[in-house]
Amino acid sequence: MREGPISLMQLGQSDWLSWIFFIMFIMMMQFYASRLQAQIWISEISRALSKLEEYSNDSARKFVEEASKYGRSQDEIRTMFEKVRGFFLIEPVTLDPYGAIKRMEHLLNVMRSHLNATMMEIAPKADGWKRSNLRDQMAGALTLDMIYRIIRHYFILGRKTQNLIYIAQIQMLLPEIMRIAKAYWKAGDAFRLGIPIGDGIGPLVALRLIGNAEPSEIAENILGAEVEIEGRKVMVVKAKGPGSEVGRPGLAIERLVEGREGKVSLIVTIDAASKLEGEPTAEIAEGIGAAIGDPGPEKYKIEEVATKYGIPLHAIVIKEDHLDAITSMGEEIARSADEVIKRVKAIIGSKTMPGDFVIVAGIGNTMGVGNKMGGA
Amino acid sequence: MSDGKKKVPYGFYIIWVLSLAGILIISTVFLYLGLSNLKEITGESFLNIIMGIAGLGIAAKVGYDMFKARISLKEEAFEVLTELLCVICGEKILREFKEGDYVGKVSEDVCPKCQSSPSIVAIYSRTPKGKEKRY
């Protein structure tokens, strides 16, 4: 042994004591390392859970505050909101897939009517535009509530059972879950103020194409205006704005095509699409098919009617993070509209002949995007 | 858009700072013990140096985690802008978004060049320079 001022190894006067401590430490780590890890993860989840609760309560509070400006007191709205908490849609059975799309369409129609009726009760004095914004603001608050409940479930389950698998699963997904939650929380402000969201790029392009032309309603919350592009008659279709609506573009396109007995040369759909990590935001891509991200019925209608009459289906998508799609539209996405218009014109010019009839549909949520330039 | 002030869990920071200080002190002691006997290298002094370095590493990791947690608690600011275009003279105007604005609307603003009413041609959000991260 050396002679030094202090030596921790000499505290026990002999080496064997150090060895005992060392072996005890190793044994403890052997038996308790996983528990220690679980505790660290549980504390991380606990912190995230407080943040999620904060997001959920804040968005619910903002919704109640905003809705209370339209005919009901905050207490009344809070009571109604509590009733809607945990609202769900049971997807149709697909064990026998026959008619699943029709059943899904029916359920979606019922859900839409139910939410609209609920909103009518909550904000009786709001106009249609504001009511649809409030409806989707409430949907965001409900989603946050659901995220919070799910994380809380796994957190309590993991703490109760000390099961590392439950805890690890949720801890590893936490960064993505928090990103999604934060996006929904931020989306609340966009819906409250009526700011266009990333998903609105399709309707924005449609509006630019419509210009000053007079639109008319073709289907539920869907408008269309006929314009001339490169000598072709182009029916530009978009959801009815400037409230938060996506409408039923599939039904509108089906009606247009059937109304012309299939005499349509081309259908072009424009929509926002999820980008892969590494791809630049607002990158434009072209493809074949119906660019529409609905649960199924609307896309089915477009594909069905196009197949029935042999109409080519072209799609233009604007790539964005799926979180950009629900928060206020970024500058680069808004700026991409000009390039998309050029691409639409190029497709129409190369795939059709002058005098042909073409349908161009701007798919997505039209919040903050009107129906014609220089008017609502 | 201005984000409201968020509650910061100070207790959490205090625990973290105390653990960081504790780890730093212990690892410095170990390093001192190891380095003060460098002339006659023994197994013990070697172990002290290793433990000291490991302790500093852990302290650095704890500090980094704390720094990261602080960043994630801050809400990034972003601004929403409305772009107007005067169809008469082609003048472009950029201003802050106002509730009731929507693309296509004829604005109540007045074109600074020709005094006519410009139309809203775009509404978008932008993060102020140096704060580009949105999520």
XYZ file of C-alpha atoms in Angstrom:
511
model
C 0.000 0.000 0.000
C 1.158 3.490 -0.833
C 1.308 6.415 1.570
C -1.096 9.134 0.513
C -3.158 11.845 2.139
C -6.483 10.047 1.649
C -7.292 6.742 0.155
C -10.846 5.492 -0.125
C -9.543 1.962 -0.409
C -7.956 2.317 3.011
C -11.183 3.329 4.704
C -11.954 -0.276 5.615
C -8.327 -0.802 6.847
C -7.847 -3.831 4.636
C -8.412 -4.985 1.095
C -10.954 -7.674 1.904
C -13.510 -5.084 2.986
C -13.173 -3.313 -0.364
C -13.721 -6.620 -2.109
C -16.862 -7.289 -0.087
C -18.232 -3.861 -1.033
C -17.316 -4.439 -4.662
C -18.986 -7.883 -4.798
C -22.075 -6.555 -3.005
C -22.288 -3.736 -5.524
C -22.029 -6.160 -8.451
C -24.700 -8.415 -6.909
C -27.007 -5.491 -6.300
C -26.581 -4.331 -9.869
C -27.236 -7.885 -11.066
C -30.573 -8.065 -9.263
C -31.692 -4.456 -9.297
C -30.330 -3.006 -12.561
C -33.572 -3.686 -14.418
C -35.601 -2.189 -11.543
C -33.386 0.867 -11.504
C -33.792 1.210 -15.287
C -37.559 0.805 -14.901
C -37.600 3.559 -12.262
C -35.649 5.917 -14.526
C -38.074 5.218 -17.404
C -41.121 5.558 -15.129
C -39.905 8.990 -14.027
C -39.443 9.984 -17.694
C -42.972 8.779 -18.554
C -44.321 10.573 -15.491
C -42.838 13.865 -16.661
C -44.202 13.310 -20.190
C -47.593 12.452 -18.720
C -47.741 15.770 -16.847
C -46.923 17.530 -20.082
C -49.617 15.570 -21.943
C -52.145 16.433 -19.252
C -51.154 20.068 -19.592
C -51.637 19.923 -23.388
C -54.985 18.152 -23.023
C -56.360 20.508 -20.353
C -55.070 23.588 -22.155
C -56.685 22.663 -25.474
C -59.971 21.758 -23.727
C -59.877 25.081 -21.855
C -59.208 27.039 -25.059
C -62.065 25.215 -26.798
C -64.508 26.000 -23.969
C -63.389 29.653 -23.939
C -63.786 30.001 -27.693
C -67.131 28.178 -27.895
C -68.536 30.267 -25.033
C -68.498 33.311 -27.348
C -71.389 31.769 -29.315
C -74.436 31.498 -27.099
C -73.654 29.245 -24.123
C -71.948 29.730 -20.794
C -68.563 28.129 -20.094
C -70.154 25.775 -17.520
C -72.752 24.549 -19.997
C -70.103 23.940 -22.639
C -67.841 22.169 -20.157
C -70.700 19.802 -19.254
C -71.381 19.105 -22.933
C -67.690 18.609 -23.623
C -67.463 16.074 -20.786
C -70.241 14.100 -22.468
C -68.340 14.025 -25.773
C -65.044 12.935 -24.145
C -64.120 9.439 -25.257
C -66.245 9.719 -28.425
C -65.471 6.836 -30.807
C -66.354 5.274 -34.138
C -66.526 1.501 -34.387
C -65.202 0.457 -37.775
C -67.416 -1.929 -39.750
C -66.719 -5.636 -39.602
C -64.438 -6.794 -42.430
C -64.537 -10.532 -41.736
C -67.032 -10.524 -44.589
C -65.638 -7.634 -46.671
C -68.681 -7.390 -48.956
C -70.185 -3.934 -48.639
C -67.626 -2.766 -46.046
C -67.071 0.516 -47.910
C -70.794 1.280 -48.024
C -71.135 0.488 -44.330
C -68.117 2.663 -43.551
C -69.614 5.502 -45.612
C -72.862 5.200 -43.684
C -71.045 5.276 -40.327
C -68.990 8.297 -41.379
C -72.151 10.125 -42.478
C -73.790 9.379 -39.133
C -70.674 10.521 -37.261
C -70.517 13.755 -39.242
C -74.182 14.525 -38.581
C -73.794 13.681 -34.900
C -70.766 15.965 -34.461
C -72.464 18.775 -36.389
C -75.588 18.431 -34.226
C -73.435 18.437 -31.063
C -71.703 21.569 -32.254
C -75.049 23.183 -33.003
C -75.959 22.584 -29.341
C -72.610 23.829 -28.045
C -72.401 26.973 -30.165
C -75.926 27.805 -31.363
C -75.049 31.364 -32.389
C -71.962 30.502 -34.452
C -72.210 30.654 -38.240
C -71.461 27.556 -40.331
C -67.859 28.617 -40.911
C -67.086 29.139 -37.228
C -69.009 26.022 -36.201
C -66.921 23.770 -38.426
C -63.712 25.346 -37.046
C -64.976 24.754 -33.511
C -65.911 21.161 -34.354
C -62.373 20.395 -35.498
C -60.849 22.309 -32.580
C -62.906 20.055 -30.318
C -61.754 16.985 -32.290
C -58.132 18.015 -31.577
C -58.874 18.373 -27.851
C -60.538 14.940 -27.849
C -57.527 13.384 -29.590
C -55.187 14.865 -26.981
C -57.419 13.524 -24.237
C -57.276 10.065 -25.806
C -53.453 10.183 -26.115
C -53.214 11.189 -22.455
C -55.536 8.367 -21.371
C -53.573 5.728 -23.323
C -50.199 6.823 -21.950
C -51.634 7.026 -18.433
C -52.999 3.480 -18.840
C -49.581 2.042 -19.731
C -47.866 4.143 -17.082
C -50.130 2.867 -14.281
C -50.023 -0.671 -15.624
C -46.224 -0.577 -15.839
C -45.858 0.873 -12.335
C -48.332 -1.603 -10.889
C -46.775 -4.681 -12.445
C -43.171 -3.368 -12.613
C -43.178 -5.001 -16.031
C -40.223 -3.653 -17.982
C -41.883 -4.471 -21.321
C -44.889 -2.185 -20.742
C -42.640 0.598 -19.509
C -40.001 0.181 -22.232
C -42.594 0.216 -25.031
C -44.079 3.510 -23.958
C -40.720 5.086 -23.055
C -39.297 4.293 -26.488
C -42.344 5.750 -28.255
C -42.386 8.862 -26.063
C -40.473 11.255 -28.378
C -42.872 10.540 -31.283
C -45.949 10.618 -29.034
C -44.876 13.989 -27.599
C -44.275 15.360 -31.097
C -47.766 14.312 -32.193
C -49.339 15.672 -28.999
C -47.564 18.989 -29.391
C -48.744 19.227 -33.003
C -52.373 18.633 -31.938
C -51.973 21.194 -29.196
C -50.615 23.758 -31.657
C -53.326 22.836 -34.174
C -55.889 24.099 -31.630
C -54.732 27.682 -32.218
C -54.950 27.267 -36.000
C -58.546 25.961 -35.731
C -59.497 28.660 -33.246
C -58.293 31.448 -35.510
C -59.101 29.825 -38.858
C -55.520 29.742 -40.149
C -54.960 27.463 -43.193
C -53.261 24.176 -42.248
C -50.726 22.161 -44.246
C -53.452 19.793 -45.447
C -55.083 22.796 -47.148
C -52.590 22.960 -50.002
C -54.975 21.040 -52.326
C -57.854 23.518 -51.821
C -55.369 26.426 -52.067
C -54.227 25.242 -55.513
C -57.878 24.737 -56.519
C -58.720 28.295 -55.410
C -55.846 29.713 -57.464
C -57.132 27.783 -60.484
C -60.719 28.944 -59.911
C -59.638 32.606 -59.722
C -62.715 34.798 -60.193
C -64.973 32.093 -61.653
C -68.290 31.561 -59.853
C -68.405 28.239 -57.975
C -71.555 26.202 -57.318
C -72.263 23.372 -54.857
C -71.934 19.906 -56.415
C -72.060 17.678 -53.349
C -72.134 18.009 -49.567
C -69.720 20.859 -48.765
C -68.032 20.571 -52.154
C -67.962 23.350 -54.725
C -66.951 23.320 -58.360
C -66.191 26.058 -60.871
C -65.582 25.670 -64.589
C -62.514 27.423 -65.984
C -60.606 27.195 -69.230
C -57.024 25.948 -69.180
C -55.047 25.523 -72.419
C -58.308 25.368 -74.397
C -59.789 22.602 -72.211
C -62.887 22.899 -70.051
C -61.710 22.245 -66.532
C -64.055 21.686 -63.601
C -62.082 22.636 -60.507
C -63.415 21.039 -57.350
C -62.681 21.943 -53.724
C -64.262 21.789 -50.283
C -66.519 24.696 -49.326
C -64.491 27.242 -47.401
C -63.314 29.135 -45.564
C -64.449 26.995 -42.614
C -62.771 23.744 -41.637
C -64.272 21.323 -44.181
C -63.037 18.478 -46.325
C -66.437 17.754 -47.893
C -67.142 14.715 -50.012
C -64.940 15.052 -53.108
C -65.527 11.423 -54.160
C -69.264 11.971 -54.313
C -68.745 15.242 -56.227
C -66.486 13.617 -58.821
C -68.889 10.684 -59.190
C -71.786 13.078 -59.802
C -69.800 15.113 -62.323
C -68.711 12.073 -64.304
C -72.136 10.404 -64.211
C -73.759 13.733 -65.146
C -71.630 13.799 -68.315
C -72.187 10.077 -68.947
C -68.499 9.439 -68.556
C -67.384 12.052 -71.105
C -64.435 13.188 -69.005
C -60.919 12.926 -70.438
C -58.890 13.168 -67.260
C -59.212 13.403 -63.495
C -56.387 15.080 -61.576
C -56.346 14.986 -57.774
C -54.064 17.223 -55.708
C -53.404 16.496 -52.051
C -50.840 16.741 -49.277
C -48.961 13.476 -48.681
C -46.742 12.220 -45.887
C -43.079 12.758 -46.616
C -40.399 10.286 -45.704
C -37.706 11.496 -43.297
C -34.950 13.097 -45.357
C -37.286 14.285 -48.099
C -37.647 18.070 -48.288
C -40.919 19.622 -47.122
C -43.150 20.784 -49.996
C -41.495 18.491 -52.526
C -43.941 17.858 -55.364
C -44.431 14.382 -56.823
C -46.671 13.093 -59.587
C -48.249 9.696 -59.881
C -51.221 7.645 -60.940
C -54.325 7.084 -58.849
C -56.591 9.065 -56.552
C -54.622 11.237 -54.135
C -56.997 11.362 -51.200
C -56.396 10.331 -47.620
C -59.940 9.566 -46.464
C -60.855 6.376 -44.590
C -61.983 4.792 -47.873
C -65.426 5.718 -49.237
C -64.429 8.869 -51.146
C -61.355 7.303 -52.721
C -63.439 4.253 -53.656
C -65.991 6.422 -55.467
C -63.293 8.150 -57.541
C -61.609 4.865 -58.473
C -64.945 3.197 -59.193
C -66.282 5.877 -61.533
C -62.915 6.317 -63.282
C -62.690 2.565 -63.866
C -66.297 2.374 -65.076
C -65.637 4.904 -67.857
C -61.915 4.261 -68.387
C -60.890 7.763 -67.322
C -57.168 8.264 -66.570
C -56.476 9.211 -62.952
C -53.459 11.426 -62.297
C -52.301 12.579 -58.892
C -50.060 15.369 -57.669
C -48.933 15.290 -54.070
C -47.133 17.869 -51.967
C -44.896 16.130 -49.464
C -45.047 17.249 -45.863
C -44.567 15.837 -42.408
C -47.877 14.442 -41.192
C -47.634 16.928 -38.324
C -47.246 19.864 -40.748
C -50.568 18.739 -42.201
C -52.518 19.556 -39.018
C -50.726 22.739 -37.957
C -50.666 26.151 -39.633
C -49.406 25.968 -43.205
C -45.675 26.601 -43.508
C -44.349 29.167 -45.970
C -42.618 26.585 -48.158
C -45.868 24.630 -48.531
C -47.860 27.765 -49.421
C -45.187 28.763 -51.965
C -45.363 25.339 -53.649
C -48.866 26.180 -54.972
C -47.423 28.035 -58.001
C -45.306 25.053 -59.039
C -48.270 22.673 -58.571
C -50.378 24.861 -60.872
C -47.643 24.651 -63.530
C -47.623 20.859 -63.169
C -51.426 20.658 -63.449
C -51.357 22.716 -66.627
C -48.557 20.569 -68.040
C -50.472 17.345 -67.333
C -53.664 18.735 -68.870
C -51.730 20.000 -71.902
C -49.981 16.695 -72.517
C -52.758 14.208 -71.682
C -55.806 15.833 -73.253
C -56.877 17.598 -76.442
C -58.342 21.119 -76.732
C -62.090 21.041 -76.056
C -61.808 18.044 -73.685
C -63.441 18.076 -70.279
C -61.133 17.631 -67.294
C -61.777 17.426 -63.549
C -59.172 18.854 -61.168
C -59.838 18.236 -57.466
C -57.974 20.007 -54.682
C -58.340 17.552 -51.810
C -57.927 18.465 -48.155
C -59.125 20.722 -45.365
C -60.065 24.128 -46.756
C -59.885 26.086 -43.487
C -58.763 29.651 -44.157
C -59.120 29.164 -47.909
C -62.098 30.819 -49.632
C -64.018 29.656 -52.683
C -63.059 32.299 -55.230
C -60.571 35.130 -55.455
C -62.142 38.381 -54.386
C -65.034 36.863 -52.421
C -66.214 34.053 -50.169
C -48.390 33.481 -32.231
C -47.514 34.009 -28.658
C -47.437 31.018 -26.363
C -48.616 31.469 -22.805
C -46.105 31.068 -19.975
C -45.768 27.424 -18.940
C -45.206 26.147 -15.419
C -41.628 24.939 -15.012
C -41.133 22.051 -12.529
C -38.369 23.634 -10.443
C -38.213 20.688 -7.985
C -37.162 18.478 -10.832
C -34.288 20.838 -11.706
C -33.149 21.120 -8.085
C -32.885 17.319 -7.779
C -31.015 17.168 -11.043
C -28.594 19.967 -10.128
C -27.919 18.379 -6.720
C -27.187 14.969 -8.272
C -24.971 16.628 -10.840
C -23.022 18.445 -8.120
C -22.718 15.229 -6.064
C -21.406 13.202 -8.979
C -18.955 15.988 -9.862
C -17.564 16.175 -6.313
C -17.159 12.407 -5.950
C -15.525 11.976 -9.355
C -13.137 14.898 -8.657
C -12.101 13.248 -5.377
C -11.457 9.967 -7.171
C -9.471 11.716 -9.890
C -7.407 13.584 -7.271
C -6.659 10.334 -5.433
C -5.649 8.628 -8.630
C -3.553 11.459 -10.048
C -1.779 12.326 -6.785
C -0.125 8.882 -6.882
C 0.771 8.778 -10.542
C 4.508 8.319 -9.755
C 3.945 4.913 -8.207
C 1.136 3.457 -10.278
C -0.770 0.823 -8.365
C -4.020 -0.984 -9.149
C -5.779 1.233 -6.679
C -4.710 4.569 -8.186
C -5.516 3.246 -11.638
C -9.022 2.279 -10.425
C -9.477 5.750 -8.898
C -8.598 7.445 -12.194
C -11.026 5.216 -14.100
C -13.793 5.896 -11.584
C -13.089 9.643 -11.720
C -13.282 9.720 -15.511
C -16.445 7.582 -15.488
C -17.985 9.958 -12.927
C -17.201 12.987 -15.084
C -18.741 11.178 -18.050
C -21.915 10.505 -16.059
C -21.980 14.155 -14.925
C -21.684 15.297 -18.536
C -24.573 12.985 -19.540
C -26.771 14.199 -16.651
C -25.985 17.820 -17.577
C -26.810 17.193 -21.222
C -30.124 15.514 -20.293
C -30.998 18.499 -18.135
C -30.178 20.879 -20.960
C -32.310 18.844 -23.367
C -35.230 18.732 -20.943
C -35.070 22.512 -20.550
C -35.195 22.965 -24.321
C -38.192 20.640 -24.687
C -40.124 22.596 -22.064
C -39.757 25.797 -24.054
C -42.415 26.405 -26.686
C -41.016 27.624 -29.993
C -42.466 30.890 -31.220
C -43.765 31.265 -34.752
C -45.513 34.018 -36.603
C -48.474 33.788 -38.967
C -48.407 36.154 -41.907
C -51.004 37.250 -44.436
C -49.837 38.072 -47.928
C -51.946 40.542 -49.887
C -51.819 41.397 -53.556
C -53.244 44.499 -55.133
C -54.823 43.405 -58.424
C -54.749 46.970 -59.756
C -51.072 47.857 -59.336
C -49.516 44.474 -58.428
C -48.225 45.692 -55.062
C -47.494 42.939 -52.552
C -48.134 43.587 -48.871
C -47.113 41.335 -45.989
C -48.674 41.791 -42.573
C -49.507 39.801 -39.454
C -52.501 37.465 -39.664
C -55.774 38.853 -38.248
C -58.723 36.719 -37.186
C -61.227 36.633 -40.071
C -58.549 36.561 -42.785
C -58.833 33.865 -45.433
C -57.249 33.327 -48.811
C -59.357 34.884 -51.554
C -60.916 37.545 -49.308
C -60.865 41.180 -50.363
C -59.113 42.784 -47.429
C -60.126 45.966 -45.628
C -56.490 47.085 -45.934
C -55.601 49.826 -48.363
C -52.922 49.472 -51.012
C -50.175 51.993 -50.142
C -49.580 52.691 -53.866
C -53.036 53.007 -55.440
C -55.358 53.118 -52.403
C -57.483 50.221 -53.688
C -58.415 47.085 -51.683
C -55.942 44.225 -52.075
C -56.910 40.527 -51.957
C -55.413 37.937 -49.623
C -53.382 35.522 -51.734
C -51.640 33.475 -49.032
C -51.578 32.859 -45.297
C -48.657 30.966 -43.827
C -46.621 30.520 -40.696
C -42.947 31.249 -40.380
C -40.519 30.619 -37.556
C -38.406 33.644 -36.661
C -34.771 33.389 -37.785
C -32.620 31.244 -35.504
C -35.659 29.314 -34.179
C -36.350 27.173 -37.226
C -37.177 23.953 -35.360
C -40.989 23.659 -35.279
C -41.561 20.609 -33.055
